[in-house]
XYZ file of C-alpha atoms in Angstrom:
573
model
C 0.000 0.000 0.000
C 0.965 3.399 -1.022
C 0.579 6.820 0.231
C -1.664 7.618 -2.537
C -4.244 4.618 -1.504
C -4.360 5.898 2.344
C -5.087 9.260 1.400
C -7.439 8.082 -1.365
C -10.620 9.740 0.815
C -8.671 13.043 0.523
C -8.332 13.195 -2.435
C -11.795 12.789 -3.431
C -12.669 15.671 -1.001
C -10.047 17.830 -2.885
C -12.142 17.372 -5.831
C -15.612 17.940 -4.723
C -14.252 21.185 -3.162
C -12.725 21.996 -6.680
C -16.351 22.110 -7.914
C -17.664 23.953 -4.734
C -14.768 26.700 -5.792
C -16.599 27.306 -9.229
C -19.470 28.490 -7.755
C -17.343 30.851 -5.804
C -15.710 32.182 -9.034
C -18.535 32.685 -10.375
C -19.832 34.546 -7.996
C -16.737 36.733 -8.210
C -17.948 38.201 -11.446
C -20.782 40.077 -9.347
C -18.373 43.180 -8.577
C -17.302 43.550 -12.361
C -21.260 42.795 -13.803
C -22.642 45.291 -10.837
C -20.354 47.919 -11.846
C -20.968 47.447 -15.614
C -24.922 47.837 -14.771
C -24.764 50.768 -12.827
C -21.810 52.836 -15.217
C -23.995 51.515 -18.561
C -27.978 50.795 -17.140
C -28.624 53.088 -14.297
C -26.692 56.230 -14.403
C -28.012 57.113 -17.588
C -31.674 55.834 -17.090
C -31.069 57.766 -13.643
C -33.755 54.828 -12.029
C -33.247 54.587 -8.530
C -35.674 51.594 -7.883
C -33.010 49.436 -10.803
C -30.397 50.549 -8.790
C -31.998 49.113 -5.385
C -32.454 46.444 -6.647
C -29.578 45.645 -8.022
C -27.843 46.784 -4.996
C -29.774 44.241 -2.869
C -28.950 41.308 -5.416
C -25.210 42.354 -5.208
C -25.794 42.634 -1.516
C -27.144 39.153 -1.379
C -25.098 37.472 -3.904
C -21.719 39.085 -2.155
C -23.060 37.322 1.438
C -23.266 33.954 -0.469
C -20.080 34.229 -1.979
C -18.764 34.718 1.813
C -20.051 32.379 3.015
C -19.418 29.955 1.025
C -16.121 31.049 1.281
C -16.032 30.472 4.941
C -17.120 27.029 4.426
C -14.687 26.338 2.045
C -11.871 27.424 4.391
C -13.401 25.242 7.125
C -13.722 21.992 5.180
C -9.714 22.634 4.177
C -8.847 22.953 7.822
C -10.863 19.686 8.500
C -9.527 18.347 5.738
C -5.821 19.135 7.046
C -6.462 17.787 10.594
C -7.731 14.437 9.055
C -4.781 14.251 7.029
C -2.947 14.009 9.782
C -4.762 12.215 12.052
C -4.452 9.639 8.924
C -1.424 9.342 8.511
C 0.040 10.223 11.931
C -0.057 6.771 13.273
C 1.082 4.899 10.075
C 3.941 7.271 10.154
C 5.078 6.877 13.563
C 5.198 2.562 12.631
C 7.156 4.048 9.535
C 9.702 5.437 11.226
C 10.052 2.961 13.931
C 10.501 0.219 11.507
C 12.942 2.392 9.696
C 14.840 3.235 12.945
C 14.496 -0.640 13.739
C 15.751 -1.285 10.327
C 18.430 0.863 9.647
C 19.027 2.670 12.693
C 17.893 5.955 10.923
C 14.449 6.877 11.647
C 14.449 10.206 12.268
C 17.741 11.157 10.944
C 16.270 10.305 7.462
C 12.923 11.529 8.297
C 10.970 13.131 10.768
C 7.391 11.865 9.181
C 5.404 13.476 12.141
C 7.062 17.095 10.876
C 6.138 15.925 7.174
C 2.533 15.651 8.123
C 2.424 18.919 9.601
C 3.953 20.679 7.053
C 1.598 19.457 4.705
C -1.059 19.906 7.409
C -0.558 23.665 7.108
C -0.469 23.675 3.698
C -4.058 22.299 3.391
C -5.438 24.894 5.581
C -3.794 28.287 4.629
C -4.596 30.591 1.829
C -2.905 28.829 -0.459
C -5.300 26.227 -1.241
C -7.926 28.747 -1.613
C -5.363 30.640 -4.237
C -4.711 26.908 -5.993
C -8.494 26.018 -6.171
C -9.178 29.361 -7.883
C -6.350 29.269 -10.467
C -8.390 27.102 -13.050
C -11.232 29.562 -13.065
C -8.699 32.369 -14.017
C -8.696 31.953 -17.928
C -13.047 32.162 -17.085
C -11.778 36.270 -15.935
C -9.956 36.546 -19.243
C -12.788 35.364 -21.504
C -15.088 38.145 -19.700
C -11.878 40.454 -20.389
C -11.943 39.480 -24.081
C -15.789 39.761 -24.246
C -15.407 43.351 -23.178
C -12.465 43.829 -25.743
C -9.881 42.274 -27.368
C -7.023 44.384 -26.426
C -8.382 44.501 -22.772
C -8.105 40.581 -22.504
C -4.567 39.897 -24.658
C -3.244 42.786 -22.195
C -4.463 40.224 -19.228
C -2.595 37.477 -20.418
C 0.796 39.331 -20.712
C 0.035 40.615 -17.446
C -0.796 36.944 -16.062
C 2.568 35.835 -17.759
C 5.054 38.499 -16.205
C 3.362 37.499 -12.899
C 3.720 33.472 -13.482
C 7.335 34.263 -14.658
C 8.228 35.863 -11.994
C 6.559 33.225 -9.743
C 8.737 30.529 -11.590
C 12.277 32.652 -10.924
C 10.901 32.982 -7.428
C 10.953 28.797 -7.303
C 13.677 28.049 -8.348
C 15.848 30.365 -6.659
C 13.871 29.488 -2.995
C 13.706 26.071 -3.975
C 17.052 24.870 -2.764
C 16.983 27.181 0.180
C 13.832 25.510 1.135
C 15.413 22.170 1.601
C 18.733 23.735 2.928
C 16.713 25.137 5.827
C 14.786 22.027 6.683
C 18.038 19.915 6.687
C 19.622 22.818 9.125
C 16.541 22.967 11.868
C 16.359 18.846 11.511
C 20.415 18.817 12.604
C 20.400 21.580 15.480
C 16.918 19.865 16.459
C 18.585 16.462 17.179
C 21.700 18.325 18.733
C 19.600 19.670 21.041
C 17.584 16.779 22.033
C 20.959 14.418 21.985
C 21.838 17.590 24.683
C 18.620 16.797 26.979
C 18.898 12.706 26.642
C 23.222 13.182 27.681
C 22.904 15.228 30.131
C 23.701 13.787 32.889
C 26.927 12.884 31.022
C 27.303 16.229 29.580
C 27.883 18.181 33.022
C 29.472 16.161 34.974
C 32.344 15.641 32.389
C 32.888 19.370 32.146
C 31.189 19.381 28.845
C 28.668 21.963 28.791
C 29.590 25.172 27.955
C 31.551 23.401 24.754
C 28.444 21.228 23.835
C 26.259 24.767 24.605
C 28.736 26.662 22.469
C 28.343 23.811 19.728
C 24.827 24.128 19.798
C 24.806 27.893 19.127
C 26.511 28.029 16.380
C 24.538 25.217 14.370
C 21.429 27.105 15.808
C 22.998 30.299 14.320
C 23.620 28.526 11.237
C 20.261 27.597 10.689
C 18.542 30.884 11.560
C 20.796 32.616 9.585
C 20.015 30.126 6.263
C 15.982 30.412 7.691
C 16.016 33.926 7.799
C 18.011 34.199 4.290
C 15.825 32.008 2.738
C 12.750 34.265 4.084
C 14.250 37.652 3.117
C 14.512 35.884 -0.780
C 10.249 34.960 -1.072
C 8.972 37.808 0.721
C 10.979 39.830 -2.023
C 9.519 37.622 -4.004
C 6.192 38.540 -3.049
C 6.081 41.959 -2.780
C 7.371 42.662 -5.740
C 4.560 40.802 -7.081
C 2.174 42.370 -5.200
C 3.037 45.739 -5.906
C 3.452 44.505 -10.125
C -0.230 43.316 -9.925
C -1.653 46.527 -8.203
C 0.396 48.392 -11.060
C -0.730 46.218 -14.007
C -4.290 46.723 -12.401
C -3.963 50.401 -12.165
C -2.278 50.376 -15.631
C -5.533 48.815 -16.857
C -7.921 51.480 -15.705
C -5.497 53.767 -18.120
C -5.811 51.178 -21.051
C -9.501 51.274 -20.691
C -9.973 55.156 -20.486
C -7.803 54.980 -23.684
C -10.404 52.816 -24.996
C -13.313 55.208 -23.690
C -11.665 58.290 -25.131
C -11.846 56.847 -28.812
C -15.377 55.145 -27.989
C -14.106 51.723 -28.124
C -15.538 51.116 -24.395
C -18.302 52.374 -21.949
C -17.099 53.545 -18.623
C -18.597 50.910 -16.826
C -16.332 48.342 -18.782
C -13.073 50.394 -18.563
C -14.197 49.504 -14.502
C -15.288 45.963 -14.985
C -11.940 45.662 -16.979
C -9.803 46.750 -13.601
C -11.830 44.518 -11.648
C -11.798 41.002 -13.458
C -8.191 41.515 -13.962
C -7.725 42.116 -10.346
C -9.699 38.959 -9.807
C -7.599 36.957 -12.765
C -4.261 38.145 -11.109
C -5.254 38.068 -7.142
C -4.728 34.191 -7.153
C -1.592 34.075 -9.230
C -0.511 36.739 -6.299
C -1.884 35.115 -3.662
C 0.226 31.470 -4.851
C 3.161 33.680 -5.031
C 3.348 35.123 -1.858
C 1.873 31.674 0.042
C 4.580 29.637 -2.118
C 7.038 28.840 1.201
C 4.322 26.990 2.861
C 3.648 25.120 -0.233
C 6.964 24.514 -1.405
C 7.635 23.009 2.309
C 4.391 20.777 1.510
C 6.096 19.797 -2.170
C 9.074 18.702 -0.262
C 7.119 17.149 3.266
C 5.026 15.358 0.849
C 7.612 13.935 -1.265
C 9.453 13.013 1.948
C 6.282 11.252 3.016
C 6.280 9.195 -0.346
C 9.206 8.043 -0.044
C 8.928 6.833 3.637
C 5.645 4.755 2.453
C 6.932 3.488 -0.234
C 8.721 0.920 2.650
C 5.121 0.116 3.946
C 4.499 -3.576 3.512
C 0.741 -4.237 4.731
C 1.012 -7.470 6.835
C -0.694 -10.590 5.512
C -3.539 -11.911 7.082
C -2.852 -14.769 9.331
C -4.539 -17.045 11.677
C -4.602 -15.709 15.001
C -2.417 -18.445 17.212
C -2.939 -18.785 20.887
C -0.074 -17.560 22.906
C 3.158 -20.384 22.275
C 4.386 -22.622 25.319
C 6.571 -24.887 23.973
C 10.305 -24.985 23.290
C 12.397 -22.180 21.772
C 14.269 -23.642 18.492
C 16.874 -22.220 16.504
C 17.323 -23.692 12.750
C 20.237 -22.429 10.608
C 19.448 -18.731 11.755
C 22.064 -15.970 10.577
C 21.708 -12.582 12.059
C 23.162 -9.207 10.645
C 23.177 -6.010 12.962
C 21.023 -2.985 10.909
C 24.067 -1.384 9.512
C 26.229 -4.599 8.240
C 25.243 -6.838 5.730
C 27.603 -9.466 6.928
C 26.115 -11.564 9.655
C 27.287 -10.893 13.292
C 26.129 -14.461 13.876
C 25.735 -17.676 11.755
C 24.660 -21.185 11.528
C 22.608 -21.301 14.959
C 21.077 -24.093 15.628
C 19.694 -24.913 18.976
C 16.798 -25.763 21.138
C 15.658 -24.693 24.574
C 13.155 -26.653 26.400
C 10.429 -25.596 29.010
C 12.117 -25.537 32.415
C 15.528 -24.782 31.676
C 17.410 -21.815 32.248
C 19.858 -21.219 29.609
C 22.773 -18.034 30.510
C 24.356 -16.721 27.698
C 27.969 -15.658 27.910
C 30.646 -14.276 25.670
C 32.981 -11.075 24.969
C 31.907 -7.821 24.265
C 30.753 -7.622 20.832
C 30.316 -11.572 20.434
C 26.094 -10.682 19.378
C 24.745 -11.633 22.758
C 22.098 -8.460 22.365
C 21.764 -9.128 18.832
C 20.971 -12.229 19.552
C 17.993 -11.211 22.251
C 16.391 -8.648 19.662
C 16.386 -11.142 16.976
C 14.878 -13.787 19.638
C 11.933 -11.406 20.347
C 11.501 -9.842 17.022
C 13.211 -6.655 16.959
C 15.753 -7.703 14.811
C 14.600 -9.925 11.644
C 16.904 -12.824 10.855
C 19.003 -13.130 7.479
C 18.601 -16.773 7.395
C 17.151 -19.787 8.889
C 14.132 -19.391 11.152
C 13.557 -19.127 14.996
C 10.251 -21.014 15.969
C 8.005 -20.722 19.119
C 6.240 -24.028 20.029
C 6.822 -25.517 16.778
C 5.500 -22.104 14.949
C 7.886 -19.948 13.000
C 8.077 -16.338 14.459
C 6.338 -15.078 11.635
C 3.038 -17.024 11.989
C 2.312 -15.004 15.244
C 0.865 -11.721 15.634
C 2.890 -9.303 16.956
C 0.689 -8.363 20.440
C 0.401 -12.186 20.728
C 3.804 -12.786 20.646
C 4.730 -10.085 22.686
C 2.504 -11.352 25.602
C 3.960 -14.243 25.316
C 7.580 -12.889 25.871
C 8.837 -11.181 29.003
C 11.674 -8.920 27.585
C 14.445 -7.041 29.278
C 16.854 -5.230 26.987
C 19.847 -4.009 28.356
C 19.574 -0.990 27.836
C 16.422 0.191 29.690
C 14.158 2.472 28.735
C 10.812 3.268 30.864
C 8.121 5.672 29.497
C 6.404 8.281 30.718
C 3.797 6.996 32.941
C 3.191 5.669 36.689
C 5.017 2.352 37.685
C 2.009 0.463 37.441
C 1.656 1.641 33.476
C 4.867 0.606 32.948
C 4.768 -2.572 34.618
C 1.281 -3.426 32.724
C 3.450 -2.348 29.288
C 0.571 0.052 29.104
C -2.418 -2.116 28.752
C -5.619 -0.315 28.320
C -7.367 -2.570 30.894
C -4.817 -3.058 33.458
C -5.115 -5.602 35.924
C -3.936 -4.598 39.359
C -3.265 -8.106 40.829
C -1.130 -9.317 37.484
C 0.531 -6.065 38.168
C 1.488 -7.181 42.077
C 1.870 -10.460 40.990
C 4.623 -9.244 38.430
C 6.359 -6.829 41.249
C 5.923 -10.074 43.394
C 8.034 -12.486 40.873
C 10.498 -9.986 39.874
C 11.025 -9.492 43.621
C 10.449 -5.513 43.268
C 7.277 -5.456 45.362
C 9.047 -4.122 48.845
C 10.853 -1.432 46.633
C 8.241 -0.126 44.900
C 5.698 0.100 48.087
C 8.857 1.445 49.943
C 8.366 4.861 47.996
C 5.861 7.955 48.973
C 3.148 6.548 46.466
C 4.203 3.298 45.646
C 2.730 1.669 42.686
C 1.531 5.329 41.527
C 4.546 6.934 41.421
C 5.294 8.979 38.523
C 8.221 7.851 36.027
C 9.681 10.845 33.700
C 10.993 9.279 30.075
C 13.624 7.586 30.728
C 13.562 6.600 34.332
C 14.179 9.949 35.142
C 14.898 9.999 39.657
C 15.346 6.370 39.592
C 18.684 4.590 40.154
C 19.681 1.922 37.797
C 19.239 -1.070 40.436
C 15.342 0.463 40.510
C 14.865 0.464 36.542
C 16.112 -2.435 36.125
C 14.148 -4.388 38.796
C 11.146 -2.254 37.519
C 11.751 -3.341 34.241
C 12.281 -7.424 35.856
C 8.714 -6.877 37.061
C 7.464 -5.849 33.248
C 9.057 -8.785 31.361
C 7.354 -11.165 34.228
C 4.149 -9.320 34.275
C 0.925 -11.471 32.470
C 3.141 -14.817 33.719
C 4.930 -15.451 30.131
C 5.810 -18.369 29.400
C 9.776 -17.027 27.730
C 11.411 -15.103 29.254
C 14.600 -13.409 27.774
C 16.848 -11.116 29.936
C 19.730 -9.275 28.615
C 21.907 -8.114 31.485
C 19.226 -8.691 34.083
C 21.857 -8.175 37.031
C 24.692 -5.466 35.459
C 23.049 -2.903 38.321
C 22.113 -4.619 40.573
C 22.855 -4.810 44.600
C 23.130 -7.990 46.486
C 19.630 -7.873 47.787
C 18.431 -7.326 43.681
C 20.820 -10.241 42.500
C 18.796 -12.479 45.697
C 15.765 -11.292 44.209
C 16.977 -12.522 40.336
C 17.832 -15.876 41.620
C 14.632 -16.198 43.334
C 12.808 -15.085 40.241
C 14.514 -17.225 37.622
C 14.090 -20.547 39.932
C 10.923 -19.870 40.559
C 10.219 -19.456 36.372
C 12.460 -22.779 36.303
C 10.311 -24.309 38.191
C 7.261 -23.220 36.565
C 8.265 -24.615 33.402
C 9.331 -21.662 31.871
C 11.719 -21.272 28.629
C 14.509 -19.110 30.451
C 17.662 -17.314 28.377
C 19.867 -14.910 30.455
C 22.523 -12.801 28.426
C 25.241 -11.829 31.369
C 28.611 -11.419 32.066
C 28.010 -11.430 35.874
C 29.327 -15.072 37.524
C 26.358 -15.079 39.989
C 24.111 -16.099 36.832
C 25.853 -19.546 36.928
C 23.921 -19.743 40.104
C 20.859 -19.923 38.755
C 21.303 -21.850 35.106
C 20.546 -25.392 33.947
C 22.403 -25.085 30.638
C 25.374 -22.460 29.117
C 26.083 -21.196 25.645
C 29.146 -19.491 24.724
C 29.129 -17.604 21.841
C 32.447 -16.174 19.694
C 33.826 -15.382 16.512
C 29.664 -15.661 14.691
C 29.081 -18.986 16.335
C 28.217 -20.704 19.126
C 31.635 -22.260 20.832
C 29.955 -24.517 23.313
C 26.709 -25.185 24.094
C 25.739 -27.538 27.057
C 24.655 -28.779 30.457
C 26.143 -26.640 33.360
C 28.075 -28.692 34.890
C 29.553 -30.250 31.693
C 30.588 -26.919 30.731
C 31.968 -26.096 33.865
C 33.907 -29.089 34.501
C 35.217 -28.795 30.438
C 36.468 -25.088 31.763
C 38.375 -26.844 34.745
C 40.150 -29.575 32.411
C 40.978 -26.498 30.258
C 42.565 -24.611 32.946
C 44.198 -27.890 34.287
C 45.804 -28.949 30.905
C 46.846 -24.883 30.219
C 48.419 -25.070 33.887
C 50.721 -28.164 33.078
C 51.710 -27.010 29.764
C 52.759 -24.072 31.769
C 54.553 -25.749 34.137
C 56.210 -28.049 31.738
C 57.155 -25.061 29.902
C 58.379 -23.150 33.157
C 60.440 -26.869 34.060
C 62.140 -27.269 30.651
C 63.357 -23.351 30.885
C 64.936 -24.304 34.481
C 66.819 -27.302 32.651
C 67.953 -25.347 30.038
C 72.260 -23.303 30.853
C-alpha cells in the first residue's frame, strides 16, 4: 500500500471542493457585472428603484459568496487535521521500523514534521489561491468579451506574474530544503543535549556542547532567515506589479473610452476582473514557502511509504508454550550486511534456564532482539512451540515474551503503566503479581506513592538497580511463558541479584523457557544449561556442569603445559 491509496478519501474531497470553488468564481464576477450595470444601465436611465435592486442582489449574492467562502476554508482545515490524524499513526510505525531497520528513523525523516507541514499547507490561503487558479482563464474570456485588447493585455500581465513566480521557485527552492536539513540537525543536537545530560555536566562538557549548539542554531537561523528575506521579495514585488498592471488597466480602458471603443462601466469591470484573474496568481506567489515546504514534506512522506508492507492476514495463534528452536538462523546487525552471527542451531526446552555468555561484541544483544523480534533474521528461522516467528501476531507474541533489553528504557507513565506495558485494561493483581516475581514489590511500596509513582521518560529519579528491577517486574508481568533477559543483574545490589535468583528458579520451576545474556558469575547460580558464543558462532553449548567441569580440564591442561614449559626453561644453561 501506497501513500496515494491511504489518502485516497482526501483526495476525493479535494475534488468535490474543486467544484464547490466554481461556484465561488462565479460569484466573483458580481463586482465587475454590478459595476458594468450601474456605469452603462442606471446612471443614464437615472432609475433609482433598478439601482436598489440591483444593490440588494449584489448585496445578497456578495453574502453567499462569503459564506461559502467560509465554508470552504473550514472543510480545508478539516480536511488538514484528518490528514494528519491519517497518517500520523502509520507514520510513527514508519519510522520505527525504519529506525528498527536501519538505525535511521528520524535522521532520514521526521514523518510526524512531514505531516504537519503538509497539514498547514491544506489549511492556509494557499489552497484557496490553488483552487481558484483554473477559473482564471473564465476572468480573461469576460476580459476578451469586453475587448480584445483589454483581454490579450491580461494574459501578458498573467505571464510576467507566473514568470516571476517561476524565478521565485527556483531560486527558494534549494533554500527551502537547505533550511529544513539545518533545523532537523540543530533539532537532534539539542535533544541528543537533553537525553546526555547527565553525562554532559558532569564531564565538564557543557559550555563546549552549549557553544556547539549555538553556532549550528545560528547557522540555521541565519540560512531560515536568508531564505525568508529571498520569497517575501519575491512577493512583494509581485504584489506591488499586480496593483500596477491593475492600475495600468484602468489607463488602457480610459484609452479605450476616449476613442469610444468602451463604456465607462467596462473600462471599470476591466480593472476589476483583472484584479480577480491576477489576485490568485498573487496570492500562490506570496503563500509559495508553505507550499513549497508541503512539495518537499510530501515527497518526503512518499518516499517513507513506499517501505510500507501491509502485513498478511494470518490465523490468530494462541499464545506459544513450547520450546524455543533455533534452525540455521544468521543474524546481521542494521548497519552490516555481513552476519554478526551464523549457523545457529539450537533448542531450549520448558524448564531450563539457559545463561548466555561471551565477549563484548560476540552478538549476545543481537541475539535477544532477533529472539523477540526486533531484529529480523538473514537466514534460517527461529520457531516458538513448533510455529515460525512469523506465523504469530505481533501483540500475541509479545505477551507471550517477558523482555528485558539491556539498555532500559521506561516511558512516561506511573510504575504500574509501565509494569502493565501500558495495557488499556490493566489488571492490578497481574501487576502485584509481576512486582511479586520480579522481587520488586518491597521497593516499589517502599516509595511515597508506591505503585503510583510517577516515572519521567527515561527513568528519570530512579537509580539503575530500581529500573532495572522495575523493568524485571514488566518482562514477568501477564506470567509469560519465555522469558529473555539481557543483562538482568549489570546494576544490581546484592539484595536485587537475591531477588533474580529467586525469580529465575521460581520461572524454572514453573516450566518456563529461560535465556539470560550476562557477564556477571552469579548467573551460573541460577542456570541449567550455558552457551558461549564467539567469533559468529556458538563455541559450546551444554549442560552446566559439563561446561563447567570442560572449563576446569581447560585450565588444568593450560596449567601443566605451563609448568612443563616453566620446568624445561629451568633445565635449560
Amino acid at each position: 500500500m501506497n501513500i496515494k491509496e491511504i489518502t485516497k478519501p482526501a483526495r476525493i474531497t479535494l475534488w468535490s471542493l474543486g467544484l464547490f470553488s466554481a461556484v465561488i468564481n462565479l460569484l466573483m464576477l458580481t463586482g465587475a457585472i454590478y459595476m458594468l450595470q450601474v456605469y452603462d444601465r442606471v446612471v443614464p436611465s437615472q432609475s433609482v428603484p433598478t439601482l436598489v435592486v440591483l444593490t440588494g442582489l449584489v448585496a445578497f449574492l456578495f453574502l453567499s459568496m462569503g459564506l461559502l467562502e467560509h465554508v470552504r476554508s473550514r472543510a480545508l482545515v478539516r480536511l488538514g487535521a484528518q490528514f494528519r490524524s491519517k497518517l500520523e499513526l502509520s507514520t510513527i510505525k514508519l519510522m520505527g521500523d525504519s529506525q528498527q531497520n536501519d538505525g535511521q528513523g528520524f535522521s532520514r525523516v521526521n514523518g510526524l514534521r512531514e505531516i504537519e507541514q503538509v497539514k498547514n499547507a491544506l489549511g492556509s490561503p494557499a489552497m484557496g489561491a490553488a483552487f481558484d487558479i483554473p477559473w482564471v482563464p473564465i476572468y480573461f474570456f469576460a476580459l476578451f468579451v469586453l475587448h480584445e485588447w483589454a483581454g490579450w493585455y491580461a494574459v501578458v500581465s498573467a505571464v510576467l506574474i507566473l514568470l516571476l513566480a517561476i524565478v521565485s521557485h527556483f531560486v527558494t527552492k534549494k533554500r527551502s530544503v537547505g533550511v529544513g536539513q539545518s533545523q532537523a540537525t540543530a533539532d537532534r543536537i539539542a535533544a541528543s543535549y537533553f537525553s546526555g545530560l547527565d553525562n554532559i555536566k558532569p564531564l565538564g562538557m557543557r559550555v563546549r556542547f552549549l557553544d556547539r549548539l549555538v553556532v549550528i542554531r545560528k547557522e540555521a537561523m541565519s540560512e531560515a532567515v536568508g531564505s525568508a528575506d529571498v520569497s517575501t521579495g519575491f512577493a512583494s514585488h509581485a504584489k506591488a506589479l499586480r496593483q500596477f498592471l491593475q492600475s495600468a488597466m484602468l489607463g488602457l480602458g480610459a484609452y479605450l473610452a476616449i476613442h469610444g471603443e468602451l463604456s465607462g462601466g467596462s473600462m471599470i469591470a476591466g480593472a476589476i476582473l483583472l484584479g480577480r484573474a491576477l489576485a490568485p496568481i498573487d496570492q500562490l506567489i506570496s503563500q509559495w514557502p508553505v507550499l513549497q515546504k508541503a512539495l518537499v514534506s510530501w515527497k518526503a512522506l512518499k518516499e517513507l511509504f513506499a517501505d510500507f508492507k501491509p502485513e498478511n492476514e494470518r490465523l490468530i495463534l494462541p499464545a506459544p508454550e513450547g520450546e524455543l528452536r533455533l534452525k540455521g538462523v544468521a543474524i546481521a546487525t542494521p548497519q552490516s550486511e555481513k552476519p554478526l552471527l551464523s549457523d545457529l542451531n539450537f533448542a531450549v526446552n520448558p524448564g531450563q534456564v539457559v545463561v548466555i555468555i561471551g565477549a563484548s561484541g560476540s552478538g549476545k544483544t543481537t541475539l535477544a532482539k532477533s529472539l523477540v523480534g526486533y531484529w529480523p533474521v538473514m537466514d534460517g528461522e527461529i520457531s516458538y512451540a513448533g510455529a515460525g516467528m512469523i506465523q504469530y501476531e505481533e501483540q500475541h507474541l509479545g505477551s507471550a515474551i517477558g523482555y528485558m533489553p539491556q539498555d532500559i528504557t521506561l516511558f512516561e507513565g506511573s510504575i504500574t503503566e509501565n509494569i502493565a506495558r501500558f495495557d488499556h485494561d490493566v489488571n492490578d493483581d497481574k501487576v502485584i503479581a509481576a512486582a511479586q516475581a520480579a522481587g520488586a514489590h518491597e521497593l516499589i511500596t517502599a516509595m511515597p506513592q508506591g505503585y503510583t509513582t510517577r516515572i519521567s521518560h527515561g527513568g528519570g529519579g530512579l537509580s539503575g538497580g530500581q529500573r532495572q528491577r522495575i523493568a524485571l517486574a514488566r518482562a514477568f508481568y501477564g506470567n509469560p511463558h519465555y522469558l529473555i533477559l539481557d543483562e538482568p543483574n549489570s546494576n544490581l545490589d546484592e539484595q536485587g541479584l537475591r531477588a533474580l535468583h529467586t525469580a529465575v528458579n521460581q520461572a524454572r520451576e514453573q516450566g518456563k523457557v529461560v535465556l539470560v545474556f550476562s557477564h556477571h558469575p552469579s548467573a551460573f547460580s541460577f542456570s541449567t544449561h550455558v552457551m558461549v558464543l564467539g567469533n559468529g558462532v556458538i563455541q559450546a553449548f551444554d549442560e552446566r556442569d559439563k561446561i563447567i567441569n570442560r572449563v576446569k580440564q581447560q585450565r588444568m591442561a593450560g596449567n601443566q603445559a605451563n609448568a612443563s614449559e616453566n620446568t624445561s626453561q629451568e633445565g635449560q644453561p
